[in-house]
Amino acid sequence: MREAISTGDVEDAALQRGRFSRTMRRLSRDKLLVGIGLPGAIVIILFHYLPLLGNVIAFQDYQPYLGITEAPFVGLTNFSFLWDGNPAFLNALVNTLILTVIQTVLVFPVPLFLALLLNSLAGEKLKRLLQSILYLPHFLSWVIVVALFQQMLGNAGMLNTFLINHGLPQIHIIGVPDLFKGLLTTQAIWKDAGWGTIIFLAALSQVDQQLYEAAAVDGAGPWRRLWHITLPSLKGLFILLLILRLGNSLSVGFEQIILQQGPVGLEASEVLDTWVYNNGIIGGNWGMSAAAGLVKSVIGILLVIGANKLAHVFGERGVYEK
Amino acid sequence: MTTLEAAEHEAEAKGTPQSTVKTRKRPVWMERPNPLVQVVKAIALFISVILVIIPFWSVLATSLADQKTINKSAGGMVMWTSSPSLNAYKAILSGGVVTRAMIISIGITVVGTLLSLATTAGLAYWLSRKSFGSKPMLLLLLGAVLFTPGLIPSYLVVKEFNLLDSWWSLILPVMVNAFNVIVMRAFFQELPQELFESAEIDGASSFTILTRIVLPLSKAVLAVIGLFYAVAYWNAFFNALLYIQTTDKWPMALVLRTFVVNQTTIGGDQVGMSEVMPPQLPLQMAILVVAIVPILIVYPFLQRHFAKGVMIGAVKG
């Protein structure tokens, strides 16, 4: 604290007046700076921390006309879906977990493959062009992506029109419950695989070229070099991204799913997020939905902490140090 | 993490992070690539690029198609139309639901992005200087990245502020993205601090330093973050679904959902034309195109800054 105050006179005076006035003095010195930052800070507090406090309604019998302050506390009653085996909730939970696993196993590694592929290209200009095209879908909203997929794969879409014109059997992809998870996965890959390559490409460009040279001198062919140099160099980054992903893993594409729930029905498509939306905002079951949302967030945080521990066990840095 | 840090410094030095260290020429030690492998790689990349391009092309072609072309393809999408017409665009852009949504979305995007950039830069600047209260605020910010409030509490807060059915509900809750603040703060901290000191000695206030020194030096990061915000506002579907109830206040995302995804029939009274309506499919595809075009327009200008912005975020976040 002391060195922050510039002149000796001010320092002495401030020391005499104690901690509070020292704080006030610093505030008045920096008031313009604080003022510049304050609007942003207020928004964060109002729309991020206030809702966090709002989670209190998970323990209340919340009624819209009463408001948060008036609502009576009901303990853990709202969490009853956890132990009374609410079938709709269980269904949503199972779907969420399946999608989480599918997306972690199938969607997550795609950018790595794509990045390796792009990186092994010779021409810098061609590489740039391909990247620009592959990044683009990331910037489209889910509404647009879903609409595009409908037009391509829907019953009257491009694919089926093509198949009919060539006398082949039609394939129904949109609106079939059994194929829904595959559809979601394909959409997720289409939208974000290209974007995900950015970070891997940057890391790839940093691998020491001398390592490759040394390996080649030792007689390692291209595949050996990929296996023994490239992939190990990316391991830390890969694990870091995986952990970060786990924290969000129970949020499996809310917008994507809510847009396509109509034709496939709830059984195949309901996940935790949509259950909270349908049950709370639409169904007016505020307390219970807030409780489910809270459980989801807590699991997400636990997953990150757990995965990070695991990363430490395997000698990686993870998101934060021990 | 260490590789990333190195990556960032490298990017700093070179200015162009994606172009790898040298223009790629095969080093002497590397064997001639196996032609078969090269062909397989080329095909794999070609297919991925085609898979991205085809939907856009087909949507564009269908939006330009006339009734005859549509009929020929059994009412489905087309890849080529011999007599392109702009009727669908004329219909949706001559007043009515789509035009209004377009104006609303543009307004929200412009106002929102400007407000977001101003507040984000302000907060990032405060936190980048060792000043009063910046440390606890930084912790608060990191907490905001880590803990996301649930759907229901967020909705209730917007409701308690009486923002339901107001366009502000699409701007205020997402106005400051904590992650973007962290990215920008990291960028500000890397600027040469001597500049600030000398400006301070010359009697410049914090505000002057921000507007005259920091912001002009930060165009790259402002461009990237601005793009992220703008795209988020333009695309905002979820918040609109939650908070906007009146049909007249719909932004583009809700119009898209209703008329394109749910395929609700577009009537003559919903667009500017009432006499001769173009067929439904070109109309729907035209709506899709006008929703995509703004993104395509800003994309090339900002693209060169992507990697830099993303890398800073990855390293410091």
PDB file of C-alpha atoms in Angstrom, chain B residues 16 22 27 39 67 78 115 152 158 204 272 304 316:
ATOM      1  CA  THR B  16       0.857 -12.722 -38.351  1.00  0.00           C
ATOM      2  CA  LYS B  22       8.743 -19.550 -42.427  1.00  0.00           C
ATOM      3  CA  PRO B  27      13.541 -28.832 -45.503  1.00  0.00           C
ATOM      4  CA  VAL B  39      -3.817 -37.269 -52.679  1.00  0.00           C
ATOM      5  CA  GLN B  67     -41.584 -21.030 -59.718  1.00  0.00           C
ATOM      6  CA  VAL B  78     -31.858 -26.214 -56.370  1.00  0.00           C
ATOM      7  CA  LEU B 115     -22.053  -0.101 -25.703  1.00  0.00           C
ATOM      8  CA  ILE B 152     -34.266 -19.398 -14.362  1.00  0.00           C
ATOM      9  CA  VAL B 158     -34.498  -9.516 -16.263  1.00  0.00           C
ATOM     10  CA  ALA B 204      -2.852  13.604 -19.279  1.00  0.00           C
ATOM     11  CA  GLY B 272     -44.627  -5.763 -48.589  1.00  0.00           C
ATOM     12  CA  ARG B 304      -6.795 -11.463 -40.102  1.00  0.00           C
ATOM     13  CA  LYS B 316      -4.489 -15.401 -20.356  1.00  0.00           C
TER      14      LYS B 316
END
